Short mmCIF file of C-alpha atoms in Angstrom, two decimals:
data_model
loop_
_atom_site.label_atom_id
_atom_site.label_comp_id
_atom_site.label_asym_id
_atom_site.label_seq_id
_atom_site.Cartn_x
_atom_site.Cartn_y
_atom_site.Cartn_z
CA MET A 253 10.10 -10.29 -29.23
CA ALA A 254 9.42 -9.53 -25.22
CA VAL A 255 10.82 -6.09 -24.41
CA ILE A 256 9.70 -6.85 -20.66
CA ARG A 257 9.46 -10.34 -19.11
CA THR A 258 8.82 -11.16 -15.68
CA GLU A 259 8.52 -14.98 -14.46
CA GLY A 260 7.43 -15.59 -10.72
CA LEU A 261 8.65 -12.16 -9.46
CA VAL A 262 8.40 -12.19 -5.65
CA LYS A 263 9.30 -9.05 -3.67
CA ASP A 264 9.19 -8.65 0.21
CA TYR A 265 9.44 -5.82 2.56
CA GLY A 266 10.08 -7.81 5.72
CA LYS A 267 7.00 -9.61 6.40
CA VAL A 268 5.02 -7.98 4.07
CA ARG A 269 5.11 -9.29 0.20
CA ALA A 270 4.44 -6.68 -2.07
CA LEU A 271 4.89 -8.80 -5.17
CA ALA A 272 3.62 -12.72 -4.84
CA GLY A 273 4.69 -14.14 -8.37
CA VAL A 274 4.23 -11.62 -11.18
CA ASP A 275 4.66 -13.01 -14.76
CA LEU A 276 4.32 -10.57 -17.45
CA ASP A 277 5.32 -10.34 -21.20
CA VAL A 278 5.24 -6.80 -22.97
CA ALA A 279 6.01 -6.98 -26.49
CA GLU A 280 7.90 -4.76 -28.96
CA GLY A 281 6.26 -1.74 -30.14
CA GLU A 282 3.17 -1.93 -27.92
CA ILE A 283 1.58 0.36 -25.11
CA PHE A 284 0.95 -1.56 -22.18
CA GLY A 285 -1.17 -0.42 -19.32
CA PHE A 286 -0.59 -1.72 -15.77
CA VAL A 287 -3.43 -0.82 -13.30
CA GLY A 288 -4.51 -1.38 -9.87
CA PRO A 289 -5.26 0.29 -6.91
CA ASN A 290 -2.74 1.58 -4.31
CA GLY A 291 -0.43 -0.88 -2.71
CA ALA A 292 -1.08 -3.42 -5.44
CA GLY A 293 2.45 -3.70 -6.33
CA LYS A 294 2.94 -1.35 -9.48
CA THR A 295 5.51 0.80 -8.22
CA THR A 296 7.57 -2.02 -6.89
CA THR A 297 7.36 -3.69 -10.13
CA ILE A 298 8.74 -0.72 -11.84
CA ARG A 299 11.46 -0.50 -9.50
CA VAL A 300 12.76 -3.95 -9.93
CA LEU A 301 12.64 -3.57 -13.64
CA LEU A 302 14.81 -0.71 -13.52
CA ASP A 303 17.31 -2.22 -10.84
CA LEU A 304 16.37 0.28 -8.11
CA LEU A 305 15.14 -2.91 -6.01
CA ARG A 306 16.26 -6.33 -6.30
CA PRO A 307 13.76 -9.17 -6.45
CA THR A 308 13.44 -11.53 -3.43
CA ALA A 309 12.45 -14.65 -5.81
CA GLY A 310 11.80 -14.80 -9.51
CA ARG A 311 13.14 -13.24 -12.51
CA ALA A 312 12.82 -9.71 -14.60
CA GLU A 313 14.44 -9.13 -17.84
CA VAL A 314 14.45 -6.01 -20.03
CA PHE A 315 15.51 -6.50 -23.46
CA GLY A 316 16.52 -10.04 -22.70
CA VAL A 317 18.97 -9.34 -19.71
CA THR A 318 18.23 -8.73 -16.12
CA PRO A 319 18.28 -5.11 -14.85
CA VAL A 320 21.50 -6.19 -12.95
CA GLN A 321 23.19 -7.53 -16.00
CA GLY A 322 22.28 -4.69 -18.19
CA GLY A 323 23.78 -2.17 -16.10
CA PRO A 324 24.07 1.52 -17.30
CA SER A 325 23.86 0.28 -21.03
CA LEU A 326 20.44 -1.11 -20.47
CA ARG A 327 19.07 1.87 -18.60
CA ALA A 328 20.35 4.57 -21.16
CA ARG A 329 17.69 2.91 -23.67
CA ILE A 330 15.04 3.58 -21.26
CA GLY A 331 12.92 6.69 -20.43
CA TYR A 332 11.84 6.71 -16.94
CA LEU A 333 9.14 8.87 -15.35
CA PRO A 334 8.79 8.05 -11.58
CA GLY A 335 5.47 8.63 -9.52
CA GLU A 336 6.91 10.94 -7.16
CA LEU A 337 9.40 13.41 -8.52
CA ALA A 338 12.00 14.49 -6.09
CA MET A 339 13.23 17.92 -7.30
CA SER A 340 14.36 21.06 -5.51
CA GLY A 341 17.15 23.63 -5.60
CA ARG A 342 18.02 26.88 -7.16
CA ARG A 343 19.02 25.24 -10.71
CA THR A 344 16.50 26.08 -13.24
CA ALA A 345 14.58 23.61 -15.06
CA GLY A 346 16.59 24.10 -18.36
CA ASP A 347 19.89 23.69 -16.31
CA LEU A 348 18.44 20.14 -14.79
CA LEU A 349 17.44 18.92 -18.39
CA ARG A 350 20.69 19.87 -19.93
CA HIS A 351 22.62 18.28 -17.19
CA LEU A 352 20.61 15.15 -17.49
CA ALA A 353 21.32 15.03 -21.11
CA SER A 354 25.01 15.53 -20.45
CA LEU A 355 24.87 12.18 -18.14
CA ARG A 356 23.58 10.55 -21.40
CA GLY A 357 26.23 11.84 -23.69
CA GLY A 358 24.25 14.42 -24.83
CA ALA A 359 21.67 12.41 -26.08
CA GLY A 360 18.21 14.52 -26.12
CA GLY A 361 19.89 17.86 -25.86
CA ASN A 362 18.59 18.78 -28.86
CA ARG A 363 14.93 18.05 -28.12
CA ILE A 364 14.66 19.83 -24.92
CA GLY A 365 13.72 23.29 -26.18
CA ALA A 366 10.83 21.73 -28.53
CA LEU A 367 9.46 19.46 -25.93
CA SER A 368 9.45 22.24 -23.56
CA GLU A 369 7.57 24.58 -25.75
CA ARG A 370 5.03 21.89 -26.45
CA PHE A 371 4.27 21.44 -22.85
CA GLY A 372 4.51 25.18 -21.76
CA LEU A 373 7.61 24.48 -19.27
CA ASP A 374 9.59 27.62 -18.80
CA LEU A 375 13.10 26.53 -18.71
CA ASN A 376 14.37 29.72 -16.95
CA ARG A 377 12.49 29.31 -13.94
CA PRO A 378 14.41 27.53 -10.57
CA ILE A 379 13.07 23.97 -9.82
CA ARG A 380 12.02 25.00 -6.18
CA SER A 381 9.65 27.60 -7.52
CA LEU A 382 7.86 24.99 -9.74
CA SER A 383 4.37 23.72 -9.07
CA LYS A 384 3.49 20.02 -9.23
CA GLY A 385 2.18 20.12 -12.34
CA ASN A 386 5.47 22.41 -13.88
CA LYS A 387 7.60 19.74 -11.91
CA GLN A 388 5.69 16.84 -13.83
CA LYS A 389 6.42 18.59 -17.15
CA VAL A 390 10.17 18.43 -16.47
CA GLY A 391 9.72 14.78 -15.74
CA VAL A 392 7.82 14.16 -18.75
CA VAL A 393 10.62 16.20 -20.92
CA GLN A 394 13.25 14.23 -19.31
CA ALA A 395 11.67 10.71 -19.73
CA PHE A 396 11.06 11.15 -23.70
CA MET A 397 13.83 13.85 -24.79
CA HIS A 398 16.54 11.19 -25.75
CA GLY A 399 14.06 9.12 -28.00
CA PRO A 400 14.50 5.95 -25.51
CA GLU A 401 13.51 2.37 -27.10
CA LEU A 402 11.44 1.84 -23.95
CA LEU A 403 9.62 4.25 -21.64
CA ILE A 404 8.31 3.16 -18.40
CA LEU A 405 5.91 5.61 -16.88
CA ASP A 406 4.51 5.82 -13.46
CA GLU A 407 1.40 8.04 -13.25
CA PRO A 408 2.86 10.12 -16.39
CA THR A 409 -0.27 12.56 -16.33
CA SER A 410 -0.18 13.24 -12.58
CA GLY A 411 -0.52 17.29 -11.98
CA LEU A 412 -0.89 17.85 -15.55
CA ASP A 413 -4.02 19.73 -16.96
CA PRO A 414 -6.62 18.08 -19.12
CA LEU A 415 -4.88 19.46 -22.20
CA LEU A 416 -1.62 18.52 -21.32
CA GLN A 417 -2.70 15.04 -20.19
CA ARG A 418 -3.97 14.68 -23.94
CA GLU A 419 -0.67 15.96 -25.18
CA CYS A 420 1.24 13.49 -23.11
CA LEU A 421 -0.70 10.57 -24.52
CA ASP A 422 -0.09 11.92 -27.91
CA LEU A 423 3.44 11.58 -27.12
CA MET A 424 3.26 8.27 -26.22
CA ARG A 425 1.50 7.20 -29.47
CA GLU A 426 4.30 9.08 -31.40
CA ALA A 427 7.01 7.37 -29.52
CA ARG A 428 4.98 3.87 -30.08
CA ASP A 429 5.01 4.78 -33.88
CA GLY A 430 8.36 5.33 -33.78
CA GLY A 431 9.20 1.91 -32.58
CA ALA A 432 9.39 2.64 -28.80
CA THR A 433 7.62 0.35 -26.12
CA VAL A 434 5.58 2.03 -23.72
CA PHE A 435 5.07 0.56 -20.24
CA MET A 436 2.40 2.77 -18.38
CA SER A 437 1.04 2.56 -15.06
CA SER A 438 -2.13 4.89 -14.27
CA HIS A 439 -4.81 5.13 -11.93
CA VAL A 440 -6.89 7.11 -14.86
CA LEU A 441 -8.56 4.28 -16.50
CA GLY A 442 -10.07 6.31 -19.09
CA GLU A 443 -6.50 7.06 -20.38
CA ILE A 444 -5.56 3.44 -20.32
CA GLU A 445 -8.43 2.66 -22.36
CA ASP A 446 -7.89 5.62 -24.63
CA VAL A 447 -4.06 4.92 -25.28
CA ALA A 448 -3.30 1.13 -24.34
CA GLY A 449 -3.26 -1.88 -26.53
CA ARG A 450 -3.29 -4.47 -23.71
CA VAL A 451 -3.64 -4.41 -20.05
CA ALA A 452 -2.65 -6.02 -16.99
CA ILE A 453 -4.52 -5.80 -13.65
CA ILE A 454 -2.70 -6.28 -10.53
CA ARG A 455 -4.13 -7.04 -6.99
CA ASP A 456 -2.14 -7.82 -3.85
CA GLY A 457 0.97 -8.57 -5.90
CA VAL A 458 -0.57 -10.91 -8.30
CA ILE A 459 -1.68 -10.41 -12.02
CA VAL A 460 -5.22 -11.20 -11.86
CA ASP A 461 -5.85 -10.82 -15.65
CA VAL A 462 -4.14 -9.47 -18.79
CA ASP A 463 -6.03 -8.67 -22.02
CA ASP A 464 -6.46 -6.21 -24.87
CA VAL A 465 -8.61 -3.43 -24.24
CA GLY A 466 -11.26 -4.37 -26.49
CA ALA A 467 -11.82 -7.71 -25.17
CA LEU A 468 -11.94 -6.29 -21.57
CA ARG A 469 -14.75 -3.90 -22.52
CA SER A 470 -16.76 -6.74 -24.32
CA ARG A 471 -16.50 -8.35 -21.04
CA ALA A 472 -17.60 -5.34 -19.04
CA GLY A 473 -21.05 -6.33 -20.21
CA GLN A 474 -24.58 -4.17 -20.24
CA VAL A 475 -26.76 -2.92 -17.18
CA VAL A 476 -29.98 -3.87 -18.20
CA GLU A 477 -33.63 -2.41 -17.16
CA LEU A 478 -36.98 -3.82 -17.77
CA ARG A 479 -40.34 -2.47 -16.40
CA PHE A 480 -43.28 -5.08 -16.66
CA SER A 481 -46.86 -4.27 -16.44
CA GLY A 482 -46.79 -6.24 -13.31
CA ARG A 483 -44.86 -8.17 -10.80
CA VAL A 484 -43.01 -10.97 -12.24
CA ASP A 485 -41.02 -14.04 -10.47
CA ILE A 486 -37.38 -13.23 -10.28
CA ASP A 487 -36.55 -16.73 -10.62
CA GLU A 488 -37.64 -17.10 -14.05
CA PHE A 489 -34.28 -14.77 -14.94
CA ARG A 490 -31.67 -15.86 -12.32
CA ASN A 491 -30.32 -18.69 -14.16
CA LEU A 492 -30.32 -17.31 -17.82
CA PRO A 493 -27.08 -17.85 -19.79
CA GLY A 494 -25.02 -14.64 -19.39
CA VAL A 495 -27.50 -12.92 -16.78
CA ARG A 496 -26.17 -12.31 -13.15
CA ASP A 497 -26.96 -9.91 -10.38
CA VAL A 498 -30.79 -9.92 -10.99
CA THR A 499 -32.65 -7.55 -8.63
CA LEU A 500 -36.36 -6.74 -8.50
CA ASP A 501 -37.90 -3.37 -7.39
CA GLY A 502 -41.68 -3.65 -7.77
CA SER A 503 -42.24 -4.37 -11.32
CA THR A 504 -38.91 -3.08 -12.51
CA MET A 505 -36.29 -5.64 -13.08
CA ARG A 506 -32.49 -4.94 -13.25
CA CYS A 507 -29.44 -7.21 -14.17
CA MET A 508 -25.95 -7.33 -15.66
CA LEU A 509 -25.89 -9.06 -19.19
CA HIS A 510 -22.72 -10.69 -20.53
CA GLY A 511 -23.19 -11.88 -24.22
CA GLU A 512 -25.95 -12.35 -26.39
CA PRO A 513 -29.58 -10.81 -24.91
CA ASP A 514 -31.57 -13.75 -26.84
CA ALA A 515 -32.46 -15.71 -23.74
CA LEU A 516 -33.29 -12.51 -21.57
CA LEU A 517 -35.40 -11.19 -24.37
CA LYS A 518 -37.35 -14.53 -24.82
CA ALA A 519 -37.88 -14.74 -21.26
CA ALA A 520 -39.27 -11.23 -20.69
CA ALA A 521 -41.49 -11.73 -24.12
CA ARG A 522 -43.44 -14.12 -21.76
CA HIS A 523 -44.81 -10.63 -20.00
CA ARG A 524 -46.01 -7.48 -21.01
CA VAL A 525 -42.90 -4.94 -21.14
CA LEU A 526 -43.87 -1.27 -20.72
CA ALA A 527 -40.11 0.00 -20.95
CA TRP A 528 -36.60 -1.33 -21.32
CA SER A 529 -33.05 0.25 -21.68
CA ALA A 530 -29.40 -1.24 -21.85
CA HIS A 531 -26.09 0.35 -21.55
CA GLU A 532 -22.38 -0.43 -21.61
CA ARG A 533 -20.64 -0.61 -18.36
CA GLU A 534 -17.65 1.74 -17.99
CA LEU A 535 -14.17 -0.15 -18.11
CA GLU A 536 -13.86 0.97 -14.75
CA ASP A 537 -16.48 -1.27 -13.23
CA LEU A 538 -15.19 -3.98 -14.60
CA PHE A 539 -11.52 -3.20 -13.12
CA ILE A 540 -13.25 -2.86 -9.69
CA ASP A 541 -15.02 -6.28 -10.16
CA PHE A 542 -11.51 -7.67 -9.78
CA TYR A 543 -11.07 -6.02 -6.24
CA ARG A 544 -14.45 -7.12 -4.64
CA GLY A 545 -13.88 -10.04 -2.11
CA PRO A 546 -11.78 -10.27 1.12
CA SER A 547 -7.91 -9.19 1.14
CA ASP A 548 -5.36 -10.26 3.57
CA ARG A 549 -3.63 -6.94 3.60
CA ARG A 550 -6.66 -4.40 2.42
CA GLN A 551 -10.21 -4.01 2.78
CA PRO A 552 -12.36 -3.35 -0.48
CA GLU A 553 -13.73 -0.15 0.69
CA GLU A 554 -9.95 1.44 0.62
CA VAL A 555 -9.70 0.39 -3.32
CA THR A 556 -9.65 3.72 -5.19
CA PHE A 557 -9.64 4.42 -8.87
CA ASP A 558 -9.68 7.90 -10.88
CA GLY A 559 -12.13 7.05 -13.46
CA ARG A 560 -11.82 10.15 -15.48
#
């Protein structure tokens, strides 16, 4: 069963097209990563799923109904953590969380203490005095505390220290193991690789790829370096199966290898090889590959990822 499904989802802000036909299927009980650079359409997609924005065209469904049709009863099944938390005032963190629980008919009130202790959140401090990291803790607690069937998390570890980032990821795994579905947007690609089963990559409002993390890593390929005893002809290597981006610096050749190394090794064996090395590319490198090339609204150098 698809917990989240979008078909041809389009959202325009005046003359700017933020989403240009987004197609997604998120299955029940999976942690699904949603990645892309700033302005790619991640947050807009999330807001459409929550009925905070209405689509210009196309369709979005959550648990089989549109966000408009589902209304409050649908949103009661969702835990949402926005990318930017707007919290202020003299009310304490505990008061705010208890108020949110009361709006849900008391759901989650009994978990506030345990979750706050787990994240080191002082419930007696006024919201206005909290740092960004402590406000993020409040956001994490309110998203998880009522045991939602679906968690929609926009940059969930933003502002948390490394230990609490791991704690947040553990909380997602626990939710998944309990039967919940997690839809997670993040710039921290290491987190996506660590916790997600499948990943969708979005660029300029279009999904450019959806695959499981293992398959994406295998497609990232290897960086191979060969040092020969003398100069070689680069053309011997340029058209080999699975070999691309071949460069030659003196007697040292570098290339990208996808798939089996057999053809490359046989070509290299025609020469005297003094040294060689091969290492797996980072998953971040593969993601960045999807953003190379011209864009109508954004230049490649503006693309930024946090590769922690």
